[in-house]
Amino acid sequence: MPDEVREALIEAARTQGVSLQQYLLGVLEQEARNARRRRWLTDVRPAAPGDGRGESATELIRRDRDSAA
């Protein structure tokens, strides 16, 4: 690891009042949470109109309404 990167990390840890190891663990935990959120957003993000991923919300509601009648 380059010295300047190491020094920046040490300073960030010092600013938060934690050891370098505690600081790095926190950074890694945050990155893991963010990765899970990114995966979740990818899974739940609505499809753009006309992208071939299925029916629009309007079509689903109409189909459901029609089937209940």
GROMACS .gro file of C-alpha atoms in nm:
model
   69
    1MET     CA    1   0.000   0.000   0.000
    2PRO     CA    2   0.143   0.340  -0.088
    3ASP     CA    3   0.258   0.542   0.212
    4GLU     CA    4   0.030   0.834   0.128
    5VAL     CA    5  -0.276   0.606   0.122
    6ARG     CA    6  -0.175   0.447   0.452
    7GLU     CA    7  -0.123   0.788   0.612
    8ALA     CA    8  -0.462   0.910   0.488
    9LEU     CA    9  -0.629   0.604   0.638
   10ILE     CA   10  -0.446   0.648   0.968
   11GLU     CA   11  -0.556   1.012   0.981
   12ALA     CA   12  -0.917   0.919   0.906
   13ALA     CA   13  -0.909   0.658   1.184
   14ARG     CA   14  -0.752   0.908   1.424
   15THR     CA   15  -1.022   1.163   1.340
   16GLN     CA   16  -1.289   0.908   1.433
   17GLY     CA   17  -1.103   0.806   1.747
   18VAL     CA   18  -1.056   0.444   1.646
   19SER     CA   19  -0.767   0.220   1.554
   20LEU     CA   20  -0.672   0.171   1.192
   21GLN     CA   21  -0.801  -0.187   1.212
   22GLN     CA   22  -1.138  -0.071   1.353
   23TYR     CA   23  -1.162   0.200   1.087
   24LEU     CA   24  -1.086  -0.041   0.802
   25LEU     CA   25  -1.337  -0.293   0.937
   26GLY     CA   26  -1.601  -0.018   0.936
   27VAL     CA   27  -1.513   0.077   0.578
   28LEU     CA   28  -1.543  -0.286   0.467
   29GLU     CA   29  -1.873  -0.335   0.651
   30GLN     CA   30  -2.015  -0.022   0.487
   31GLU     CA   31  -1.902  -0.141   0.145
   32ALA     CA   32  -2.068  -0.479   0.205
   33ARG     CA   33  -2.397  -0.306   0.299
   34ASN     CA   34  -2.375  -0.085  -0.009
   35ALA     CA   35  -2.312  -0.387  -0.233
   36ARG     CA   36  -2.623  -0.558  -0.094
   37ARG     CA   37  -2.825  -0.241  -0.151
   38ARG     CA   38  -2.698  -0.212  -0.509
   39ARG     CA   39  -2.798  -0.574  -0.578
   40TRP     CA   40  -3.139  -0.516  -0.420
   41LEU     CA   41  -3.195  -0.199  -0.625
   42THR     CA   42  -3.100  -0.384  -0.941
   43ASP     CA   43  -3.356  -0.652  -0.857
   44VAL     CA   44  -3.642  -0.416  -0.769
   45ARG     CA   45  -3.578  -0.125  -1.005
   46PRO     CA   46  -3.872  -0.102  -1.239
   47ALA     CA   47  -3.810  -0.192  -1.597
   48ALA     CA   48  -3.794   0.091  -1.846
   49PRO     CA   49  -4.091   0.105  -2.081
   50GLY     CA   50  -4.043  -0.113  -2.384
   51ASP     CA   51  -3.731  -0.290  -2.263
   52GLY     CA   52  -3.887  -0.633  -2.304
   53ARG     CA   53  -3.875  -0.723  -1.934
   54GLY     CA   54  -4.248  -0.778  -1.904
   55GLU     CA   55  -4.574  -0.601  -1.855
   56SER     CA   56  -4.603  -0.245  -1.729
   57ALA     CA   57  -4.769  -0.174  -1.395
   58THR     CA   58  -5.073  -0.044  -1.583
   59GLU     CA   59  -5.101  -0.370  -1.779
   60LEU     CA   60  -5.069  -0.578  -1.463
   61ILE     CA   61  -5.339  -0.377  -1.283
   62ARG     CA   62  -5.575  -0.399  -1.580
   63ARG     CA   63  -5.520  -0.774  -1.611
   64ASP     CA   64  -5.581  -0.823  -1.239
   65ARG     CA   65  -5.891  -0.603  -1.249
   66ASP     CA   66  -6.025  -0.789  -1.554
   67SER     CA   67  -5.969  -1.129  -1.395
   68ALA     CA   68  -6.163  -1.024  -1.082
   69ALA     CA   69  -6.467  -0.917  -1.285
   0.00000   0.00000   0.00000
